XYZ file of C-alpha atoms in Angstrom:
609
model
C 49.901 45.424 -49.166
C 49.682 41.788 -48.913
C 50.613 41.825 -44.972
C 47.130 45.089 -44.698
C 45.172 42.335 -46.889
C 45.571 39.406 -44.480
C 45.277 42.098 -41.257
C 42.280 43.164 -43.210
C 40.822 39.742 -43.444
C 42.086 38.015 -40.249
C 40.515 41.189 -38.847
C 36.887 40.490 -40.675
C 36.952 37.113 -40.097
C 37.534 36.963 -36.372
C 34.334 39.813 -36.145
C 32.914 37.761 -37.675
C 33.583 34.606 -35.564
C 32.339 36.709 -33.021
C 28.913 38.118 -34.336
C 28.700 34.081 -34.408
C 29.101 33.175 -31.663
C 27.045 35.800 -30.190
C 24.267 34.725 -32.685
C 24.541 31.565 -31.254
C 24.053 32.742 -28.112
C 21.315 35.026 -28.435
C 19.727 31.381 -29.984
C 19.713 29.820 -27.137
C 19.083 32.441 -24.477
C 15.674 31.984 -27.214
C 15.321 29.308 -26.992
C 15.825 29.299 -22.938
C 12.790 32.303 -22.829
C 10.560 30.034 -25.701
C 10.656 26.708 -23.574
C 10.300 28.777 -20.258
C 7.642 30.164 -20.946
C 6.253 26.743 -22.878
C 6.351 25.239 -19.377
C 2.555 26.037 -18.494
C 1.666 28.405 -15.913
C 3.482 29.078 -12.899
C 2.873 27.076 -9.530
C 1.161 29.803 -6.772
C 4.381 28.279 -4.102
C 3.521 27.357 -0.722
C 6.317 28.071 2.174
C 8.704 25.056 2.397
C 7.519 22.943 4.280
C 9.934 19.885 5.032
C 9.675 17.723 7.522
C 12.849 15.736 9.473
C 14.053 12.696 11.504
C 17.802 11.996 13.259
C 18.413 8.903 12.132
C 18.101 7.187 15.473
C 15.161 8.530 15.943
C 13.946 6.853 12.185
C 15.572 3.684 13.225
C 13.665 3.601 16.320
C 10.439 4.009 14.983
C 11.543 1.367 12.313
C 11.946 -0.612 15.455
C 8.646 0.231 16.690
C 5.985 0.007 13.496
C 7.902 -3.177 12.989
C 6.506 -5.130 16.491
C 2.954 -3.941 16.145
C 2.596 -5.208 13.286
C 1.483 -8.763 12.669
C 2.163 -10.031 9.418
C 1.796 -13.514 7.442
C 4.914 -12.883 4.851
C 6.049 -15.945 2.245
C 9.610 -17.004 3.620
C 11.482 -15.326 1.402
C 10.391 -11.918 2.195
C 11.381 -9.338 4.891
C 9.024 -6.276 5.747
C 11.163 -3.056 6.859
C 9.790 0.048 7.514
C 11.144 3.269 5.249
C 9.663 5.356 5.954
C 7.398 5.999 9.687
C 4.006 8.560 10.181
C 6.314 11.297 10.936
C 7.642 12.250 7.116
C 3.775 9.755 5.514
C 0.430 11.324 5.079
C -2.949 10.027 3.857
C -0.458 8.381 0.442
C -2.007 6.940 -1.988
C 0.667 7.034 -4.885
C 3.741 5.799 -5.135
C 7.000 6.190 -7.530
C 10.638 5.856 -6.756
C 12.819 7.563 -9.267
C 16.170 6.081 -9.743
C 18.435 7.938 -7.094
C 15.992 5.952 -4.570
C 13.999 8.998 -3.557
C 10.357 8.661 -3.493
C 7.329 10.593 -5.026
C 3.499 10.585 -2.705
C 0.274 12.113 -3.546
C -1.466 12.970 0.114
C -4.777 13.848 -0.253
C -6.775 16.206 1.806
C -9.628 15.750 -0.610
C -10.871 12.509 -0.589
C -14.366 11.793 1.203
C -14.490 15.082 1.647
C -14.279 17.981 -1.235
C -14.810 15.247 -3.498
C -18.065 13.520 -3.722
C -18.839 9.598 -3.805
C -22.175 8.589 -5.583
C -23.405 5.383 -2.617
C -22.980 8.938 -0.425
C -25.683 11.160 -2.316
C -28.903 11.207 -3.265
C -31.639 9.284 -5.651
C -31.409 12.530 -7.553
C -27.539 13.476 -7.332
C -26.493 9.711 -9.310
C -29.705 9.901 -12.076
C -28.574 13.375 -12.662
C -24.454 12.086 -12.297
C -25.197 9.718 -15.097
C -26.788 12.198 -17.551
C -23.220 14.489 -17.588
C -21.067 14.177 -20.869
C -18.683 16.900 -19.596
C -16.766 18.266 -17.084
C -18.430 21.619 -17.314
C -21.732 19.371 -17.087
C -20.803 18.898 -13.286
C -19.241 22.122 -12.834
C -22.467 23.914 -14.088
C -24.447 20.744 -11.454
C -22.393 21.402 -8.386
C -23.077 24.939 -8.559
C -26.330 25.044 -9.389
C -27.169 22.686 -6.394
C -24.493 23.918 -4.238
C -25.023 27.157 -5.086
C -24.355 29.785 -2.040
C -28.902 30.690 -1.672
C -29.437 27.338 -0.404
C -26.523 27.349 1.820
C -29.817 25.970 4.554
C -29.905 23.377 2.656
C -26.266 22.098 1.977
C -25.175 22.349 5.469
C -23.540 18.718 5.301
C -20.796 20.620 3.544
C -18.674 22.384 6.350
C -18.022 26.281 5.957
C -14.417 25.908 4.673
C -14.016 29.270 3.681
C -14.938 30.235 6.843
C -17.831 33.290 4.294
C -20.948 31.716 6.661
C -22.048 30.260 3.601
C -22.637 26.284 2.603
C -21.721 26.491 -0.872
C -19.538 24.768 -3.437
C -17.054 27.384 -2.901
C -16.182 25.201 -0.005
C -15.049 22.348 -2.229
C -12.619 24.885 -3.847
C -10.895 25.260 -0.008
C -9.318 21.935 0.259
C -5.917 20.977 -2.306
C -3.855 17.857 -2.574
C 0.283 17.279 -1.733
C 2.737 16.267 -3.774
C 5.844 15.031 -0.949
C 9.487 13.598 -2.184
C 10.440 11.286 0.503
C 14.614 9.855 0.838
C 17.060 8.599 2.944
C 20.013 11.430 3.002
C 22.144 9.492 4.910
C 22.524 6.498 3.338
C 21.655 4.227 6.365
C 18.682 2.533 4.839
C 15.729 5.288 6.005
C 13.515 7.532 5.159
C 14.533 11.254 7.446
C 13.546 13.685 4.938
C 10.239 14.793 3.058
C 9.594 18.210 1.475
C 6.598 19.263 0.157
C 6.826 19.704 -3.736
C 3.775 21.030 -4.820
C 0.563 21.676 -2.874
C -2.596 23.158 -5.342
C -5.390 21.334 -7.525
C -8.794 22.794 -5.689
C -11.520 23.705 -8.186
C -14.713 22.171 -7.024
C -14.198 19.747 -10.035
C -11.322 18.473 -8.452
C -11.007 14.847 -7.285
C -8.167 12.893 -5.749
C -4.550 13.328 -6.655
C -4.309 9.408 -7.804
C -1.058 8.474 -9.736
C 2.086 10.230 -9.367
C 5.418 9.953 -11.972
C 8.735 10.877 -12.022
C 10.368 11.305 -15.876
C 13.252 12.811 -17.480
C 12.775 15.277 -14.763
C 9.919 16.130 -14.643
C 7.238 14.788 -12.538
C 3.670 14.273 -14.065
C 0.573 14.112 -11.445
C -3.083 12.932 -12.486
C -5.776 14.455 -10.366
C -8.855 14.247 -12.476
C -10.172 16.797 -14.343
C -6.414 16.734 -15.087
C -2.962 15.623 -16.049
C -0.550 17.932 -15.429
C 2.899 18.520 -16.059
C 5.260 19.511 -13.468
C 8.698 21.243 -13.235
C 11.401 22.637 -10.642
C 12.726 25.172 -12.478
C 15.033 26.509 -9.392
C 16.628 23.400 -7.860
C 15.327 24.483 -4.796
C 12.960 20.634 -4.468
C 9.378 22.636 -5.244
C 7.598 22.400 -8.115
C 7.460 26.255 -9.227
C 5.991 25.753 -13.102
C 2.641 23.743 -14.454
C 0.755 22.669 -17.455
C -2.871 20.656 -17.734
C -1.021 18.430 -20.668
C -4.635 16.623 -21.107
C -7.985 17.635 -19.511
C -11.578 16.470 -19.171
C -11.378 13.492 -17.058
C -13.954 12.452 -13.959
C -17.046 13.437 -16.047
C -19.333 12.070 -13.594
C -19.504 10.762 -9.662
C -18.577 7.594 -9.326
C -17.094 5.849 -6.668
C -14.170 7.112 -4.316
C -10.760 5.892 -6.462
C -12.151 6.098 -9.969
C -10.377 8.700 -11.134
C -7.335 8.888 -12.738
C -4.164 6.623 -11.474
C -1.926 4.615 -12.958
C 1.020 6.941 -14.511
C 3.644 4.602 -16.061
C 6.736 5.584 -18.570
C 5.628 2.623 -21.861
C 7.971 1.048 -23.784
C 7.228 2.931 -26.972
C 8.463 6.021 -24.447
C 5.093 7.492 -24.284
C 3.226 8.298 -21.101
C 0.923 5.837 -19.810
C -2.539 6.245 -17.335
C -5.911 5.599 -16.225
C -9.200 7.011 -15.178
C -12.283 4.912 -14.058
C -15.282 4.533 -14.658
C -16.177 8.601 -13.847
C -15.247 9.254 -17.760
C -13.951 11.187 -19.795
C -14.253 13.618 -22.689
C -11.260 15.123 -23.979
C -9.902 17.342 -26.621
C -6.688 16.777 -27.922
C -3.754 19.296 -28.682
C -4.219 18.184 -32.366
C -8.585 18.996 -31.971
C -9.045 15.408 -31.871
C -12.465 14.010 -29.733
C -12.229 11.620 -27.954
C -15.576 10.466 -26.023
C -15.827 8.031 -23.280
C -17.614 9.730 -20.791
C -19.513 6.412 -20.069
C -16.101 4.506 -19.122
C -12.966 3.969 -17.670
C -9.882 3.523 -20.023
C -6.175 3.077 -20.213
C -5.049 6.594 -21.900
C -0.772 8.231 -23.584
C 0.542 10.379 -25.422
C 3.924 11.998 -25.484
C 5.553 13.285 -22.598
C 3.621 17.253 -23.474
C 0.718 15.723 -24.396
C 0.855 15.172 -27.892
C -0.154 12.542 -30.222
C -3.073 11.389 -27.493
C -4.553 8.085 -27.606
C -6.823 6.139 -25.804
C -5.220 3.225 -25.951
C -7.803 0.504 -24.046
C -11.399 1.471 -23.021
C -14.256 -0.063 -21.509
C -12.977 -1.000 -18.189
C -14.701 0.497 -14.065
C -11.209 0.763 -12.194
C -8.525 -0.268 -12.911
C -6.497 2.014 -10.938
C -2.871 0.716 -11.868
C -1.661 -1.305 -14.384
C 2.135 -2.729 -15.706
C 3.867 -4.081 -18.916
C 6.003 -7.049 -19.384
C 9.377 -6.989 -20.388
C 7.904 -8.143 -24.176
C 5.923 -4.728 -23.462
C 2.497 -6.476 -22.910
C 0.196 -4.217 -20.410
C -1.030 -6.309 -17.767
C -3.976 -5.138 -14.970
C -6.650 -5.527 -12.863
C -9.946 -4.179 -12.934
C -12.449 -4.298 -10.021
C -15.270 -5.461 -10.738
C -19.071 -3.942 -10.451
C -20.039 -5.487 -6.746
C -22.796 -7.907 -8.711
C -23.718 -10.910 -6.624
C -21.748 -14.035 -8.046
C -19.543 -10.882 -9.998
C -15.815 -11.032 -9.158
C -12.306 -9.379 -10.173
C -10.642 -9.600 -13.545
C -7.428 -10.169 -14.518
C -6.766 -8.546 -18.105
C -4.511 -7.793 -20.859
C -5.753 -5.179 -22.732
C -3.965 -4.688 -25.904
C -4.353 -1.658 -28.333
C -8.138 -0.631 -29.519
C -9.728 -3.192 -27.159
C -13.278 -2.469 -25.104
C -13.639 -5.187 -22.005
C -17.655 -3.792 -22.004
C -17.965 -1.715 -18.596
C -20.136 1.032 -18.863
C -21.111 3.410 -15.191
C -24.789 2.150 -15.957
C -24.129 -1.443 -15.663
C -23.438 -0.300 -12.195
C -26.819 1.062 -11.458
C -29.035 -2.412 -12.389
C -28.239 -3.535 -8.195
C -29.788 -0.703 -6.868
C -33.070 -1.093 -5.865
C -34.645 2.173 -8.202
C -37.746 2.310 -9.299
C -37.280 2.460 -13.076
C -34.647 -0.632 -12.697
C -35.918 -3.854 -14.551
C -34.760 -6.932 -14.072
C -31.821 -7.692 -16.727
C -28.171 -6.337 -16.091
C -26.122 -6.495 -19.594
C -23.144 -6.407 -17.734
C -24.057 -10.171 -15.830
C -26.819 -11.586 -18.169
C -24.349 -10.466 -21.233
C -21.563 -12.360 -19.011
C -19.518 -9.821 -19.819
C -17.161 -9.669 -16.793
C -16.273 -14.340 -17.382
C -13.199 -15.157 -19.431
C -13.456 -16.229 -23.263
C -16.554 -18.753 -23.605
C -18.253 -20.284 -26.681
C -20.826 -17.479 -28.431
C -20.074 -14.414 -26.304
C -20.201 -11.230 -27.423
C -17.256 -10.867 -29.982
C -16.962 -7.248 -29.544
C -15.303 -6.998 -25.915
C -12.285 -8.186 -25.017
C -12.659 -10.578 -21.744
C -10.618 -10.976 -19.842
C -8.250 -14.031 -18.662
C -9.170 -14.876 -15.381
C -11.579 -14.704 -12.006
C -8.870 -12.197 -9.377
C -8.345 -11.249 -6.258
C -10.734 -8.661 -4.807
C -9.849 -4.772 -4.201
C -6.812 -4.154 -7.064
C -4.790 -1.062 -5.931
C -1.344 -1.093 -6.164
C 0.361 -2.841 -9.340
C 4.102 -3.665 -10.171
C 5.843 -6.017 -12.673
C 9.428 -7.300 -11.281
C 11.778 -5.202 -13.905
C 14.019 -7.713 -14.152
C 17.113 -7.832 -11.161
C 14.561 -6.850 -8.303
C 13.932 -9.512 -5.392
C 15.598 -12.200 -6.546
C 16.228 -14.706 -9.544
C 13.071 -16.784 -8.206
C 10.871 -13.400 -8.410
C 11.790 -12.504 -12.108
C 8.524 -12.615 -14.530
C 6.314 -11.495 -11.043
C 3.268 -9.279 -10.699
C 2.814 -7.217 -7.967
C -0.484 -6.866 -7.022
C -2.043 -5.224 -3.768
C -5.892 -6.493 -3.157
C -6.894 -3.594 -0.559
C -10.221 -3.608 1.100
C -9.584 -1.940 4.075
C -7.962 -3.531 6.698
C -3.986 -4.801 7.100
C -5.684 -8.494 8.042
C -7.655 -8.641 4.866
C -5.247 -6.620 2.384
C -2.660 -8.983 1.655
C 0.029 -8.530 -1.935
C -0.671 -10.951 -3.416
C 2.325 -12.777 -6.673
C 1.669 -13.753 -9.615
C 2.676 -15.297 -12.927
C 1.509 -15.873 -16.955
C 2.391 -18.286 -19.692
C 1.698 -17.834 -22.842
C -2.096 -19.117 -24.961
C -2.124 -18.408 -28.366
C -2.006 -14.784 -28.651
C -3.203 -13.926 -25.101
C -2.097 -14.928 -21.616
C -3.439 -17.361 -18.905
C -2.815 -17.299 -15.082
C 0.332 -19.498 -14.455
C 0.740 -19.235 -10.994
C -0.882 -17.148 -7.520
C -0.007 -16.762 -4.572
C -0.183 -14.692 -0.965
C 3.191 -13.359 -0.401
C 2.278 -9.945 2.421
C -0.524 -9.763 5.184
C -0.543 -7.006 7.988
C -0.397 -3.980 6.236
C -2.744 -1.741 4.552
C -0.547 -0.495 1.285
C -1.838 1.283 -1.846
C 0.774 2.171 -4.685
C 3.854 -0.329 -5.243
C 7.059 0.815 -6.569
C 10.063 -0.749 -7.137
C 13.596 1.188 -5.971
C 16.565 0.874 -8.056
C 17.868 -0.439 -5.165
C 15.801 -4.113 -5.845
C 13.355 -4.289 -2.902
C 9.694 -2.800 -2.989
C 8.132 -0.619 -1.414
C 4.840 -0.211 -0.399
C 2.954 2.929 0.777
C 0.882 1.818 3.803
C -2.788 3.784 4.407
C -2.417 2.118 8.466
C -6.236 1.566 8.759
C -9.469 1.971 6.925
C -10.985 3.819 4.070
C -10.804 7.519 5.269
C -8.188 9.880 6.104
C -6.580 9.571 8.806
C -3.434 11.379 8.193
C -1.149 9.304 8.877
C 0.749 6.970 6.400
C 3.809 4.496 6.357
C 5.812 3.499 3.356
C 7.344 -0.057 4.292
C 10.106 -1.666 2.077
C 10.211 -5.631 1.748
C 13.117 -7.309 0.627
C 14.758 -11.657 0.510
C 17.410 -11.492 3.313
C 21.127 -11.394 1.284
C 20.483 -10.431 -2.176
C 21.051 -6.160 -2.077
C 24.801 -5.965 -2.338
C 24.676 -9.175 -5.306
C 26.545 -8.170 -7.922
C 23.613 -7.201 -10.862
C 21.704 -5.571 -8.095
C 24.836 -3.120 -7.210
C 25.805 -2.894 -10.861
C 21.282 -1.706 -11.481
C 21.025 0.410 -8.638
C 24.880 1.849 -9.966
C 23.938 2.030 -14.075
C 19.809 3.937 -12.229
C 22.040 6.446 -11.508
C 24.450 6.933 -13.863
C 24.163 10.192 -16.701
C 23.689 7.877 -19.519
C 24.424 11.114 -22.138
C 28.114 10.471 -21.774
C 27.943 6.668 -23.125
C 29.048 5.875 -26.154
C 26.173 4.495 -28.583
C 28.320 0.872 -28.450
C 28.016 0.349 -24.700
C 24.576 2.124 -25.607
C 23.517 -1.059 -27.440
C 25.023 -3.889 -25.278
C 23.355 -2.076 -22.363
C 20.077 -3.142 -24.151
C 19.903 -6.376 -23.022
C 21.303 -6.119 -19.753
C 19.298 -7.472 -17.223
C 17.067 -4.624 -15.909
C 13.784 -3.642 -18.229
C 14.835 0.124 -16.764
C 18.072 0.132 -17.710
C 17.904 -1.412 -20.993
C 14.715 1.402 -21.612
C 17.368 3.948 -19.990
C 19.152 2.745 -22.661
C 16.782 3.069 -26.075
C 14.997 6.897 -25.206
C 19.490 7.793 -25.097
C 19.574 6.426 -28.062
C 16.154 7.985 -29.465
C 17.759 11.109 -28.166
C 20.231 11.119 -30.227
C 18.648 9.966 -33.734
C 21.014 6.989 -33.114
C 18.746 4.529 -35.763
C 22.247 2.960 -37.130
C 22.491 1.044 -33.407
C 18.930 0.911 -32.903
C 18.912 -1.602 -35.942
C 22.378 -2.822 -35.812
C 20.727 -4.039 -31.879
C 17.864 -5.401 -33.900
C 19.805 -7.381 -37.089
C 22.907 -8.299 -35.224
C 22.055 -9.402 -32.242
C 21.682 -13.047 -30.813
C 19.404 -11.202 -27.498
C 15.487 -11.460 -27.690
C 15.348 -8.702 -25.380
C 18.002 -6.723 -27.046
C 15.709 -7.048 -30.697
C 12.765 -6.236 -28.993
C 14.196 -2.135 -27.644
C 16.065 -1.536 -30.834
C 12.499 -2.175 -32.683
C 10.843 0.231 -29.551
C 12.848 2.560 -30.699
C 13.077 2.592 -34.270
C 9.346 2.811 -33.633
C 9.561 6.216 -31.561
C 11.888 7.822 -34.050
C 9.595 6.524 -36.714
C 6.488 8.648 -35.062
C 9.070 11.675 -35.881
C 10.407 10.521 -39.253
C 8.011 7.128 -40.205
C 11.136 6.499 -43.269
C 12.445 5.592 -40.161
C 10.460 2.095 -39.802
C 11.334 0.892 -43.615
C 13.786 -2.254 -42.242
C 11.147 -3.285 -39.893
C 9.366 -4.576 -42.597
C 12.016 -7.060 -43.015
C 11.352 -8.923 -39.753
C 7.849 -9.877 -40.694
C 9.589 -13.364 -41.666
C 12.322 -13.384 -38.584
C 12.462 -17.025 -37.306
C 11.310 -15.529 -33.812
C 7.838 -15.556 -33.428
C 8.282 -12.207 -30.852
C 10.007 -10.511 -33.557
C 7.579 -10.906 -35.414
C 4.925 -9.993 -33.465
C 6.899 -6.219 -32.060
C 8.101 -5.987 -35.856
C 4.215 -5.825 -36.916
C 2.905 -4.108 -33.625
C 5.422 -1.077 -34.038
C 4.850 -0.809 -37.845
C 0.908 -0.758 -36.859
C 1.538 1.661 -34.062
C 3.117 4.174 -36.530
C 0.813 3.554 -39.152
C 3.191 2.840 -42.196
C 1.601 2.242 -44.972
């Protein structure tokens, strides 16, 4: 009887065990289905497009194109072609993932299916300033470019071949993302694959921002910030989701749309919009009304916790964070006589003063008077006595036409170029579009420009990105302002530095799967020389909810950057469970002023009372 009872008990436990496993499997399947449902809508698939070149052909192209360009370059550097026009055409934004694969946006709509305010008549310009939403813009275009007015709008090609020149012709051309890579490891790209070809409403702008992060691709193309997935592993996006909508309210200057996607030190996604403006209802129902100015925005990767980080800019195009998490960029000027571009340090909640209507005071239009607010109030100048107190003034005047912008993450190029920012001065021709490198030095709670020098002239870069190999990559528009269906990607580096131990170690760590690394080792990596490695370690600890290890990094380390990443990681967790940040109060009295500042900033960031 005892044996029978034992057998029945064992059988019952096994049945329960099997049912439990089945329940878990069903739950996993359900979660998988839920995640698939959450991944927005399917992408209308284009036919796969893959462009390839043989290694010897890539080598010949690299030598030929390098010989064709006339360069002025800093003595430290050398320039080599990484991808030729056989793989690249009309590139704007550039990002490089942890395995050295480049993502570029390619525009088919620039000056073609989107409008530049300088190219339209007076009435359109006036009407544009009155718009408050993207739908106002859409309504105007559909009325002004209605099919029954086709004869008046022949300046628009009949792209859909329906015999009418109307707003529907603005919905034909699509923006693209391409992935470009070196498949053979010889140091030259030999394949480009179309990742997505889409985005073509009548109000769709140029695809000006791209970011690879955590196996997802983010794309900024007004009026939306998109989140894209390749769920099948075939190299093409098959799912898309708009995580933020309401950008490009006005017509503006071409290139003043969405740009500059970055992952911030706090794990949020940051991006910019020029003075075409935004009017956004976020996922929580909050209304963000900034239709007449540019801004820097941020949110969680899924679009939640949306915020306007800084406003009142004209067109920052790209920006980056330094090792202490400070957001630095250069803002374009308004083209007024005597004005200049501005080097800016943007802080949370700041207003730099620009409004799109300041633009039009320079035009000889009948209702303009001589008073130009932006100029006459000196909003564009660095800090001076009696300057308006409600704006954040720039640090310094700077070079014209800023586009690509990157900060050395710590191990790129060489030690001499640490703490340098690199910025493109795009002026339409290779001979007049240099790259500059500058450094900042602290000045009270802000900064001053410390050094500034030209490092390269002779190509026409748009976007910049540091690769995991430590080289600085740039996509080349080649010539002019309009589309020419050609482009290149160049690599700038310092001879003999690519295989140094620290750059080799960084490259290997960036490609490594950190989910297999112990928490003790992750804490050690918070002090790595490369900011990307430190950030990757921080995000992995946050993903494990390892608040004790993050706090230990702050309390026990003598390394300032280790402690800062610990603070940032706790704040990330604090956005999910606010009490996690309570220990940061103790660091408001730290002996290190930077630690005090970071603790205060993060306590404020999560609104810890």
